[in-house]
Amino acid sequence: IPEQTAAVARAAFPKGSLPIRVRDRLAEVFADEPFTGAFGVRGAPGMAPAVLSLVTVLQFAENLTDRQAAAMAVRAIDWKYAIGAELTDTGFDPSVLARFRARLAEHGLERVVFDRLVDHCRDAGLVGAGGKQRTDATHVISAVRDLNRLELAGESVRAALEALAVAAPVWLADKIDVAEFAHRYGPRVNGWTMPSSKTKKDRLAQVFAQDGYAIVRAAYDAAAPTWIRDVEAVQILRQVLVQTYYVCTDTRGREVIVKRDADDEGVPPGRRRLASPYDTDARWAAKGEDLFWCGYKVHLTESCDTPAEAEAGRRAGPRPHLITDVHTTDATVPDVKATAGIQQRLAERDLAPGEHYLDSGYPSADLVTAAAKNGIAMVTPLLADHSPQARAAEGFAKSAFRIDWRTRTVRCPEGHASTGWHPVTQHGRDAIVIEFAKSDCGSCPVKERCTSAARGNRMLTLRPKEIHETTARARTEQDTPAWRTKYALRAGIEGTVNQALDVTGLRRARYRGLPKVRLQHAFSAAAINVVRLDAYWSDQPLRPVRTSRLERLAYRLTA
């Protein structure tokens, strides 16, 4: 840090500031060595990766744009102190930050800064293995427009034309009527300017399809240069046409292009269906009946040891709750698919929790059993028995049957023994199908409460012994008041999610494509950790919840 910069910064901020404390305490986190593979050693010297990574963290901590962050590096004394700049330094162009992020995403270095910060906190005793951690997810809206199927088809044609107009203008002019296509696809395809009648919309859909197929067929023609079909926009157009239209022949042998219907021609599943020609990773997803979005999903995991359970190594008192893992997927990936990966990453970095608090979307019987083998107790509500008897809350659910694993028999509530024990594989998982004799079930006085199957006898599907018993214990335990009191600790992760939304703008993706969105979320998590560490270093209490004067008066009168 230049001497003059340090002197002015200390005078201007006698109590310090977040950028100053980050530079003083976390300088070793922001180093050049981890980025060596993404930056060459030849050419004109540029901004150091360590400086750019620190600027990016501060940018997310204050939710700034690239232009605003570049301006802060010029006019903010504490930012100059943090990045070690002279007072007369004129800063850098905002585009440097965009190129820096592109390099990180290209070389798979999105999480470097976040991981180094968490490792530093682990070595400092602020986080560690064996404690309590909690995880939750929230939806992230993509950085592209929401398009319906008709808009997507037209905009995909437009995107391909724009790309080919730059990459192969002479070839494109030879294949299409440039003036006509420029009139049709010059402005972006907008639902507000589309015809209102269904007949005209159907006609427009046919026009988009015919134009799109004409471009794709020309690109894949044997006489076309092979590199034309490798243009990304052309490949995206081809995929959009396949998922939107169906090509067939009528009774006269003529080609007919039909817009796909889910019930007739079928549409691709959501996880594979493109939502925009400009972001091929964004997906449409729904949660419940009210939430429907196009984009991604981010999972945040944080430490949550209570004050009585953890003390910092340097002073008495609770350790800060820090984000230990961040994971981003497309919007269609269910939460249960992320559980094993989260726990594996934590274990690889010596941060595996002793108790992992999650909501009901994350667990499965297999995951709970596997985690227990690795020393992780998943504190999470398991879904209840899905049998018709259990859902109706009458009759005999699985819990009413007595299982003898040694003799491989099951007795029903009326005392009849099973006649079949069949190990099978269902949906890629081991299971056991239990069968009872038709003669026993047919004459049973309580058959109506047990089964309504047309075959006349009760069938049970069980998981292997260890998984079955683990699931049964968990379901029994989660109905107790003590468990519900313990599980209340999970609710704190909602505050972390809200802080990430308010401080770093996590709700909306700043960039396009899953690698860059993952980079955004990794830096957002690092920024939240920096903000919390700064509060911890400066002994700042948590900001109280804002209340009205009337509420404060009521509190004083009742206290």
Coordinates of C-alpha atoms in Angstrom, one line a residue:
I1 CA 0.0 0.0 0.0
P2 CA 1.5 3.3 -1.0
E3 CA 2.5 5.4 2.1
Q4 CA 0.5 8.4 1.1
T5 CA -2.6 6.3 0.4
A6 CA -2.3 4.6 3.8
A7 CA -1.9 7.9 5.6
V8 CA -4.9 9.5 3.9
A9 CA -7.1 6.4 4.4
R10 CA -6.3 6.2 8.1
A11 CA -7.0 9.9 8.5
A12 CA -10.3 9.7 6.6
F13 CA -11.4 6.5 8.4
P14 CA -10.0 6.6 11.9
K15 CA -12.3 3.7 12.9
G16 CA -11.7 1.8 9.6
S17 CA -14.1 0.6 7.0
L18 CA -15.0 -2.7 5.4
P19 CA -12.5 -2.3 2.5
I20 CA -9.7 -1.3 4.9
R21 CA -10.4 -4.2 7.3
V22 CA -10.6 -6.7 4.3
R23 CA -7.2 -5.6 3.1
D24 CA -5.7 -5.7 6.6
R25 CA -7.1 -9.1 7.6
L26 CA -7.7 -11.0 4.3
A27 CA -4.8 -9.9 2.1
E28 CA -3.5 -13.5 1.7
V29 CA -6.9 -14.6 0.4
F30 CA -6.6 -12.4 -2.7
A31 CA -3.5 -13.7 -4.4
D32 CA -2.4 -14.0 -8.0
E33 CA -1.2 -17.6 -7.9
P34 CA -4.6 -19.4 -8.1
F35 CA -5.3 -17.6 -11.4
T36 CA -2.1 -18.4 -13.1
G37 CA -3.7 -20.9 -15.5
A38 CA -6.2 -18.3 -16.8
F39 CA -3.6 -15.5 -17.5
G40 CA -0.7 -15.7 -19.9
V41 CA 2.8 -14.4 -19.2
R42 CA 3.3 -12.7 -22.6
G43 CA 1.9 -9.4 -23.8
A44 CA 1.4 -6.0 -22.2
P45 CA 0.9 -6.1 -18.4
G46 CA -2.6 -5.8 -17.1
M47 CA -4.5 -5.6 -13.9
A48 CA -3.5 -8.2 -11.3
P49 CA -6.1 -11.0 -10.8
A50 CA -5.8 -10.5 -7.1
V51 CA -6.8 -6.9 -7.4
L52 CA -9.7 -7.6 -9.8
S53 CA -11.0 -10.4 -7.5
L54 CA -10.9 -8.0 -4.5
V55 CA -12.7 -5.3 -6.5
T56 CA -15.3 -7.9 -7.6
V57 CA -16.0 -8.9 -4.0
L58 CA -16.3 -5.3 -2.9
Q59 CA -18.5 -4.7 -5.9
F60 CA -20.9 -7.4 -4.8
A61 CA -20.8 -6.3 -1.2
E62 CA -22.2 -3.0 -2.2
N63 CA -24.3 -4.3 -5.1
L64 CA -22.6 -2.1 -7.8
T65 CA -22.5 -2.3 -11.5
D66 CA -19.1 -2.6 -13.3
R67 CA -19.1 1.1 -14.1
Q68 CA -19.9 2.0 -10.5
A69 CA -17.2 -0.3 -9.2
A70 CA -14.6 1.1 -11.6
A71 CA -15.6 4.6 -10.4
M72 CA -15.2 3.6 -6.7
A73 CA -11.7 2.4 -7.4
V74 CA -10.9 6.0 -8.5
R75 CA -12.7 8.2 -6.0
A76 CA -13.0 6.1 -2.8
I77 CA -10.0 6.4 -0.5
D78 CA -10.7 3.2 1.3
W79 CA -11.0 1.3 -2.0
K80 CA -7.7 2.7 -3.1
Y81 CA -6.2 1.5 0.2
A82 CA -7.7 -2.0 -0.3
I83 CA -6.3 -2.5 -3.8
G84 CA -3.0 -0.7 -3.1
A85 CA -3.4 2.1 -5.5
E86 CA -1.7 5.5 -5.5
L87 CA -4.0 8.5 -4.7
T88 CA -3.4 9.8 -8.3
D89 CA -4.2 6.4 -9.9
T90 CA -6.9 6.9 -12.6
G91 CA -8.3 3.4 -12.2
F92 CA -9.3 1.1 -15.1
D93 CA -12.0 0.7 -17.7
P94 CA -15.2 -1.1 -16.5
S95 CA -14.8 -3.6 -19.3
V96 CA -11.8 -5.1 -17.5
L97 CA -14.1 -6.6 -14.9
A98 CA -16.2 -8.3 -17.7
R99 CA -13.1 -9.7 -19.3
F100 CA -11.9 -10.9 -15.9
R101 CA -15.1 -12.8 -15.2
A102 CA -15.1 -14.3 -18.7
R103 CA -11.6 -15.7 -18.1
L104 CA -12.6 -17.2 -14.8
A105 CA -15.7 -18.8 -16.2
E106 CA -13.8 -20.1 -19.2
H107 CA -11.1 -21.8 -17.0
G108 CA -13.5 -23.1 -14.3
L109 CA -12.2 -20.7 -11.6
E110 CA -15.6 -19.3 -10.5
R111 CA -15.2 -20.5 -6.9
V112 CA -11.6 -19.7 -6.3
V113 CA -12.1 -16.6 -4.1
F114 CA -15.0 -18.1 -2.2
D115 CA -13.1 -21.3 -1.5
R116 CA -10.0 -19.5 -0.4
L117 CA -12.0 -17.3 1.9
V118 CA -13.8 -20.3 3.5
D119 CA -10.4 -22.1 3.9
H120 CA -9.0 -19.0 5.7
C121 CA -12.0 -19.0 8.0
R122 CA -11.6 -22.7 8.7
D123 CA -7.9 -22.2 9.6
A124 CA -8.9 -19.3 11.8
G125 CA -11.3 -21.5 13.7
L126 CA -14.4 -19.6 12.6
V127 CA -15.9 -22.6 10.8
G128 CA -15.1 -26.3 11.2
A129 CA -16.3 -29.9 10.8
G130 CA -18.7 -31.5 13.2
G131 CA -20.9 -28.5 14.0
K132 CA -24.3 -27.5 12.8
Q133 CA -25.0 -26.3 9.2
R134 CA -28.2 -25.5 7.3
T135 CA -29.1 -25.3 3.7
D136 CA -31.8 -23.7 1.6
A137 CA -32.4 -22.8 -2.0
T138 CA -34.1 -19.8 -3.7
H139 CA -35.0 -19.1 -7.3
V140 CA -32.9 -16.9 -9.6
I141 CA -34.4 -15.1 -12.5
S142 CA -32.3 -15.2 -15.7
A143 CA -30.9 -12.1 -17.4
V144 CA -33.0 -12.6 -20.6
R145 CA -36.6 -11.8 -21.5
D146 CA -39.4 -14.2 -20.8
L147 CA -40.6 -15.6 -24.1
N148 CA -43.6 -17.7 -24.9
R149 CA -43.3 -20.4 -27.5
L150 CA -44.2 -18.2 -30.5
E151 CA -41.8 -15.4 -29.4
L152 CA -39.1 -18.0 -28.8
A153 CA -39.4 -19.3 -32.4
G154 CA -39.3 -15.9 -34.0
E155 CA -36.5 -14.6 -31.8
S156 CA -34.4 -17.7 -32.5
V157 CA -34.7 -17.0 -36.2
R158 CA -33.8 -13.4 -35.6
A159 CA -30.7 -14.4 -33.5
A160 CA -29.5 -16.8 -36.2
L161 CA -29.9 -14.1 -38.9
E162 CA -28.0 -11.6 -36.8
A163 CA -25.1 -14.0 -36.2
L164 CA -24.9 -15.1 -39.9
A165 CA -25.1 -11.4 -41.0
V166 CA -21.8 -11.0 -39.2
A167 CA -20.1 -14.4 -39.8
A168 CA -21.2 -15.0 -43.4
P169 CA -22.9 -12.0 -44.9
V170 CA -22.2 -13.0 -48.6
W171 CA -23.5 -16.6 -48.0
L172 CA -26.6 -15.3 -46.2
A173 CA -27.5 -12.8 -48.9
D174 CA -27.3 -15.6 -51.5
K175 CA -29.8 -17.8 -49.5
I176 CA -32.5 -15.3 -48.3
D177 CA -34.2 -12.2 -49.5
V178 CA -32.4 -9.8 -47.2
A179 CA -34.8 -6.9 -47.6
E180 CA -37.9 -9.1 -46.7
F181 CA -36.2 -10.7 -43.8
A182 CA -34.8 -7.4 -42.5
H183 CA -38.4 -6.0 -42.5
R184 CA -39.7 -9.1 -40.6
Y185 CA -36.8 -9.7 -38.2
G186 CA -35.2 -6.2 -37.9
P187 CA -36.8 -5.3 -34.5
R188 CA -36.9 -7.9 -31.8
V189 CA -39.9 -10.2 -31.7
N190 CA -42.2 -8.7 -29.2
G191 CA -45.5 -10.2 -27.9
W192 CA -47.0 -6.7 -27.5
T193 CA -46.8 -6.1 -31.3
M194 CA -48.0 -9.5 -32.3
P195 CA -51.5 -10.0 -33.8
S196 CA -54.3 -10.6 -31.3
S197 CA -56.4 -13.2 -33.2
K198 CA -55.5 -16.9 -32.9
T199 CA -55.7 -17.3 -36.7
K200 CA -53.1 -14.6 -37.4
K201 CA -50.9 -16.0 -34.6
D202 CA -51.0 -19.5 -36.1
R203 CA -50.1 -18.0 -39.5
L204 CA -47.2 -16.1 -37.9
A205 CA -46.0 -19.3 -36.3
Q206 CA -46.0 -21.0 -39.7
V207 CA -44.0 -18.1 -41.1
F208 CA -41.4 -18.4 -38.4
A209 CA -41.2 -22.1 -39.0
Q210 CA -40.7 -21.8 -42.7
D211 CA -38.0 -19.2 -42.4
G212 CA -36.3 -21.1 -39.7
Y213 CA -36.3 -24.4 -41.6
A214 CA -35.0 -22.6 -44.7
I215 CA -32.0 -21.2 -42.8
V216 CA -31.2 -24.5 -41.1
R217 CA -31.5 -26.6 -44.3
A218 CA -29.3 -24.1 -46.2
A219 CA -26.7 -24.3 -43.4
Y220 CA -26.7 -28.1 -43.4
D221 CA -26.7 -28.4 -47.2
A222 CA -23.7 -30.3 -48.6
A223 CA -22.7 -27.3 -50.6
A224 CA -22.6 -25.0 -47.6
P225 CA -19.3 -24.3 -45.8
T226 CA -19.1 -26.8 -42.9
W227 CA -18.3 -24.0 -40.4
I228 CA -21.7 -22.4 -41.0
R229 CA -23.6 -25.2 -39.1
D230 CA -21.2 -24.7 -36.2
V231 CA -22.4 -21.2 -35.6
E232 CA -24.0 -21.4 -32.1
A233 CA -27.1 -19.4 -33.1
V234 CA -27.7 -21.9 -36.0
Q235 CA -27.5 -24.8 -33.6
I236 CA -29.8 -23.2 -31.2
L237 CA -32.3 -22.4 -34.0
R238 CA -32.3 -26.1 -35.0
Q239 CA -33.0 -27.2 -31.4
V240 CA -35.8 -24.6 -31.0
L241 CA -37.4 -25.8 -34.3
V242 CA -37.4 -29.4 -33.1
Q243 CA -38.9 -28.6 -29.7
T244 CA -41.6 -26.2 -31.2
Y245 CA -42.6 -27.8 -34.5
Y246 CA -43.3 -31.2 -35.9
V247 CA -42.7 -32.0 -39.6
C248 CA -44.8 -34.6 -41.3
T249 CA -46.4 -35.4 -44.7
D250 CA -50.1 -35.2 -45.6
T251 CA -52.0 -37.7 -47.6
R252 CA -50.8 -36.1 -50.9
G253 CA -47.2 -36.4 -49.8
R254 CA -46.7 -32.7 -49.1
E255 CA -44.6 -31.6 -46.2
V256 CA -46.6 -30.1 -43.4
I257 CA -45.2 -28.2 -40.4
V258 CA -47.3 -28.5 -37.3
K259 CA -46.8 -26.6 -34.1
R260 CA -46.3 -29.2 -31.3
D261 CA -49.0 -29.9 -28.8
A262 CA -48.1 -31.6 -25.5
D263 CA -51.0 -34.0 -25.8
D264 CA -50.6 -34.9 -29.5
E265 CA -47.0 -34.4 -30.9
G266 CA -45.4 -34.1 -27.5
V267 CA -42.9 -31.5 -26.2
P268 CA -39.4 -32.1 -24.6
P269 CA -39.2 -32.2 -20.8
G270 CA -38.6 -29.0 -19.0
R271 CA -35.0 -29.8 -18.2
R272 CA -34.1 -30.0 -21.9
R273 CA -36.4 -27.3 -23.3
L274 CA -34.7 -24.1 -24.3
A275 CA -36.3 -20.9 -22.9
S276 CA -34.2 -18.3 -24.8
P277 CA -31.8 -18.2 -27.8
Y278 CA -29.5 -16.0 -25.7
D279 CA -29.2 -18.2 -22.6
T280 CA -29.2 -21.9 -23.3
D281 CA -28.9 -22.8 -19.7
A282 CA -32.0 -20.9 -18.4
R283 CA -35.1 -23.1 -17.8
W284 CA -38.7 -22.6 -16.9
A285 CA -39.7 -24.1 -13.6
A286 CA -42.6 -23.9 -11.1
K287 CA -42.8 -24.2 -7.3
G288 CA -46.3 -24.6 -5.9
E289 CA -49.1 -22.8 -7.6
D290 CA -47.9 -19.2 -7.3
L291 CA -44.2 -19.3 -8.3
F292 CA -43.2 -19.7 -12.0
W293 CA -39.9 -18.4 -13.3
C294 CA -37.3 -18.8 -16.0
G295 CA -33.7 -19.1 -14.8
Y296 CA -31.8 -20.9 -12.1
K297 CA -31.8 -22.1 -8.5
V298 CA -29.0 -21.4 -5.9
H299 CA -28.4 -23.4 -2.8
L300 CA -26.7 -21.7 0.2
T301 CA -25.2 -23.6 3.1
E302 CA -24.1 -21.8 6.3
S303 CA -22.7 -22.6 9.7
C304 CA -25.3 -22.2 12.5
D305 CA -23.7 -23.2 15.8
T306 CA -25.6 -21.6 18.7
P307 CA -23.7 -19.3 21.1
A308 CA -23.5 -21.9 23.8
E309 CA -22.0 -24.5 21.5
A310 CA -19.2 -22.6 19.8
E311 CA -16.6 -20.0 20.9
A312 CA -14.1 -18.2 18.7
G313 CA -10.5 -19.1 19.2
R314 CA -9.4 -15.5 19.9
R315 CA -12.2 -14.3 22.1
A316 CA -15.2 -15.5 24.1
G317 CA -18.5 -15.3 22.3
P318 CA -20.3 -16.8 19.3
R319 CA -18.7 -17.3 16.0
P320 CA -20.2 -15.6 13.0
H321 CA -22.6 -17.6 10.8
L322 CA -20.6 -18.0 7.5
I323 CA -21.6 -19.4 4.2
T324 CA -19.7 -22.7 3.7
D325 CA -21.0 -23.8 0.3
V326 CA -22.8 -22.3 -2.7
H327 CA -24.2 -24.3 -5.5
T328 CA -26.1 -23.2 -8.6
T329 CA -28.2 -25.4 -11.0
D330 CA -30.7 -24.7 -13.6
A331 CA -34.3 -24.2 -12.4
T332 CA -35.5 -27.7 -13.1
V333 CA -33.1 -29.6 -10.9
P334 CA -34.9 -30.7 -7.7
D335 CA -33.4 -30.0 -4.3
V336 CA -32.9 -33.7 -3.5
K337 CA -30.4 -33.9 -6.4
A338 CA -28.1 -31.3 -4.7
T339 CA -27.9 -32.8 -1.2
A340 CA -25.2 -35.4 -1.8
G341 CA -23.0 -32.9 -3.7
I342 CA -23.3 -30.3 -1.0
Q343 CA -22.2 -32.8 1.7
Q344 CA -19.4 -34.2 -0.4
R345 CA -17.9 -30.8 -1.1
L346 CA -18.1 -29.9 2.6
A347 CA -16.4 -33.2 3.5
E348 CA -13.6 -32.7 1.0
R349 CA -12.7 -29.4 2.7
D350 CA -12.9 -30.8 6.2
L351 CA -16.2 -29.0 6.9
A352 CA -18.6 -31.9 7.1
P353 CA -21.4 -31.0 9.6
G354 CA -22.3 -33.1 12.5
E355 CA -25.9 -32.0 12.0
H356 CA -27.3 -30.8 8.7
Y357 CA -30.6 -28.9 8.8
L358 CA -32.7 -29.0 5.6
D359 CA -36.3 -28.7 4.5
S360 CA -38.3 -31.6 3.2
G361 CA -37.2 -31.1 -0.4
Y362 CA -33.6 -32.3 0.2
P363 CA -33.8 -35.7 1.9
S364 CA -34.5 -39.2 0.8
A365 CA -34.3 -42.5 2.7
D366 CA -31.1 -43.4 0.8
L367 CA -29.5 -40.0 1.4
V368 CA -30.3 -40.0 5.2
T369 CA -28.8 -43.5 5.5
A370 CA -25.6 -42.6 3.4
A371 CA -25.1 -39.4 5.4
A372 CA -25.3 -41.2 8.7
K373 CA -22.6 -43.6 7.6
N374 CA -20.4 -40.5 7.0
G375 CA -21.1 -39.1 10.4
I376 CA -23.7 -36.5 9.2
A377 CA -27.1 -36.5 10.9
M378 CA -29.6 -35.0 8.6
V379 CA -32.2 -33.0 10.6
T380 CA -35.0 -32.9 8.1
P381 CA -38.6 -34.0 7.8
L382 CA -39.0 -37.1 5.7
L383 CA -42.0 -37.4 3.5
A384 CA -44.7 -39.5 5.0
D385 CA -45.9 -42.9 3.8
H386 CA -47.4 -42.5 0.3
S387 CA -49.7 -45.6 0.4
P388 CA -53.4 -45.0 -0.2
Q389 CA -54.1 -46.1 3.4
A390 CA -51.6 -43.7 4.9
R391 CA -52.9 -40.8 2.7
A392 CA -56.5 -41.5 3.7
A393 CA -55.5 -41.8 7.4
E394 CA -57.6 -44.9 7.7
G395 CA -56.9 -48.6 7.2
F396 CA -53.5 -50.3 7.6
A397 CA -50.4 -48.4 6.4
K398 CA -46.9 -50.0 6.3
S399 CA -46.3 -49.2 9.9
A400 CA -49.1 -51.5 10.9
F401 CA -47.2 -54.6 9.6
R402 CA -44.6 -56.5 11.7
I403 CA -41.4 -57.3 9.7
D404 CA -39.1 -60.2 10.6
W405 CA -36.0 -59.5 8.6
R406 CA -34.3 -62.8 9.7
T407 CA -37.0 -65.1 8.5
R408 CA -38.0 -62.8 5.6
T409 CA -41.7 -62.7 6.6
V410 CA -44.2 -60.0 7.3
R411 CA -47.3 -60.3 9.4
C412 CA -50.4 -58.2 8.8
P413 CA -52.5 -56.7 11.6
E414 CA -54.7 -59.8 11.5
G415 CA -51.8 -62.1 12.1
H416 CA -51.5 -63.6 8.6
A417 CA -47.9 -64.3 7.4
S418 CA -46.7 -63.1 4.0
T419 CA -46.2 -65.8 1.2
G420 CA -43.8 -63.9 -1.0
W421 CA -40.5 -61.9 -0.4
H422 CA -39.2 -60.7 -3.7
P423 CA -36.0 -58.5 -3.9
V424 CA -36.3 -56.2 -6.9
T425 CA -34.9 -53.0 -8.4
Q426 CA -37.4 -50.1 -8.8
H427 CA -36.4 -46.8 -10.4
G428 CA -32.7 -47.8 -10.0
R429 CA -33.0 -48.5 -6.3
D430 CA -33.1 -51.8 -4.3
A431 CA -36.5 -52.7 -2.9
I432 CA -38.5 -55.7 -1.6
V433 CA -42.0 -56.6 -2.7
I434 CA -44.0 -58.4 -0.1
E435 CA -47.0 -60.5 -1.2
F436 CA -49.9 -62.0 0.9
A437 CA -51.9 -65.0 0.0
K438 CA -55.2 -64.3 -1.8
S439 CA -56.9 -66.9 0.3
D440 CA -56.0 -65.0 3.5
C441 CA -56.9 -61.6 2.1
G442 CA -60.1 -62.8 0.5
S443 CA -61.6 -64.1 3.7
C444 CA -60.2 -61.3 5.9
P445 CA -63.0 -59.4 7.7
V446 CA -61.1 -56.1 7.4
K447 CA -60.0 -56.4 3.8
E448 CA -61.8 -53.2 2.9
R449 CA -59.5 -51.3 5.3
C450 CA -56.4 -53.0 3.9
T451 CA -56.6 -53.2 0.2
S452 CA -58.8 -52.4 -2.8
A453 CA -56.5 -54.0 -5.4
A454 CA -58.3 -55.8 -8.2
R455 CA -56.0 -58.8 -7.7
G456 CA -57.6 -59.3 -4.3
N457 CA -54.5 -59.5 -2.0
R458 CA -52.3 -56.9 -0.3
M459 CA -48.8 -56.1 -1.6
L460 CA -46.2 -54.1 0.2
T461 CA -43.0 -52.5 -1.1
L462 CA -40.2 -52.1 1.4
R463 CA -36.7 -50.7 1.2
P464 CA -33.7 -52.8 2.5
K465 CA -33.5 -53.3 6.3
E466 CA -31.1 -50.5 7.1
I467 CA -32.9 -47.9 5.0
H468 CA -36.3 -49.0 6.2
E469 CA -35.4 -48.8 9.9
T470 CA -33.6 -45.5 9.5
T471 CA -36.7 -44.0 7.8
A472 CA -39.1 -45.5 10.4
R473 CA -37.0 -44.0 13.3
A474 CA -36.8 -40.6 11.6
R475 CA -40.6 -40.4 10.9
T476 CA -41.3 -41.4 14.5
E477 CA -38.9 -38.9 15.9
Q478 CA -40.1 -35.9 13.8
D479 CA -43.5 -36.1 15.4
T480 CA -42.1 -35.2 18.8
P481 CA -42.1 -31.7 20.3
A482 CA -38.4 -32.0 21.1
W483 CA -37.6 -32.6 17.4
R484 CA -39.7 -29.7 16.3
T485 CA -38.0 -27.4 18.7
K486 CA -34.6 -28.6 17.5
Y487 CA -35.6 -28.2 13.8
A488 CA -36.6 -24.6 14.3
L489 CA -32.9 -23.8 13.9
R490 CA -33.2 -24.4 10.2
A491 CA -35.4 -21.3 9.8
G492 CA -32.4 -19.0 10.2
I493 CA -31.2 -19.8 6.7
E494 CA -34.1 -17.7 5.4
G495 CA -32.4 -14.6 6.8
T496 CA -29.2 -15.5 5.0
V497 CA -31.1 -15.8 1.8
N498 CA -32.8 -12.5 2.3
Q499 CA -29.5 -10.8 3.1
A500 CA -28.0 -12.2 -0.1
L501 CA -31.0 -10.9 -2.0
D502 CA -30.9 -7.4 -0.4
V503 CA -27.1 -6.9 -0.3
T504 CA -25.9 -8.6 -3.5
G505 CA -29.0 -8.7 -5.7
L506 CA -29.0 -12.5 -5.8
R507 CA -32.5 -12.8 -7.1
R508 CA -31.7 -11.7 -10.6
A509 CA -28.8 -13.1 -12.7
R510 CA -26.4 -10.4 -13.8
Y511 CA -25.0 -12.5 -16.6
R512 CA -26.1 -15.2 -19.1
G513 CA -25.1 -18.8 -19.0
L514 CA -24.7 -21.2 -16.0
P515 CA -20.9 -20.8 -15.6
K516 CA -21.2 -17.0 -15.2
V517 CA -24.2 -17.2 -13.0
R518 CA -22.3 -19.6 -10.8
L519 CA -19.5 -17.1 -10.7
Q520 CA -22.0 -14.4 -9.7
H521 CA -23.3 -16.5 -6.8
A522 CA -19.8 -17.5 -5.6
F523 CA -18.8 -13.9 -5.4
S524 CA -22.1 -13.0 -3.8
A525 CA -21.5 -15.6 -1.1
A526 CA -18.0 -14.4 -0.6
A527 CA -19.3 -10.8 -0.2
I528 CA -21.9 -11.9 2.4
N529 CA -19.1 -13.6 4.3
V530 CA -16.9 -10.5 4.1
V531 CA -19.8 -8.4 5.4
R532 CA -20.4 -10.7 8.3
L533 CA -16.7 -11.0 9.1
D534 CA -16.5 -7.2 9.1
A535 CA -19.3 -7.0 11.7
Y536 CA -17.6 -9.7 13.7
W537 CA -14.2 -7.9 13.7
S538 CA -15.7 -4.5 14.6
D539 CA -18.0 -5.9 17.3
Q540 CA -21.1 -4.6 15.5
P541 CA -24.3 -6.1 16.8
L542 CA -26.9 -7.4 14.4
R543 CA -29.1 -4.6 13.2
P544 CA -32.4 -4.7 15.1
V545 CA -35.6 -5.3 13.4
R546 CA -37.3 -2.0 12.6
T547 CA -40.5 -1.4 14.6
S548 CA -43.0 1.4 14.7
R549 CA -43.3 3.8 17.6
L550 CA -46.7 2.3 18.5
E551 CA -45.1 -1.1 18.8
R552 CA -42.3 0.2 21.0
L553 CA -44.9 2.0 23.3
A554 CA -46.8 -1.3 23.6
Y555 CA -43.7 -3.1 24.5
R556 CA -42.8 -0.6 27.3
L557 CA -46.3 -0.7 28.7
T558 CA -46.4 -4.5 28.9
A559 CA -42.8 -5.0 30.0

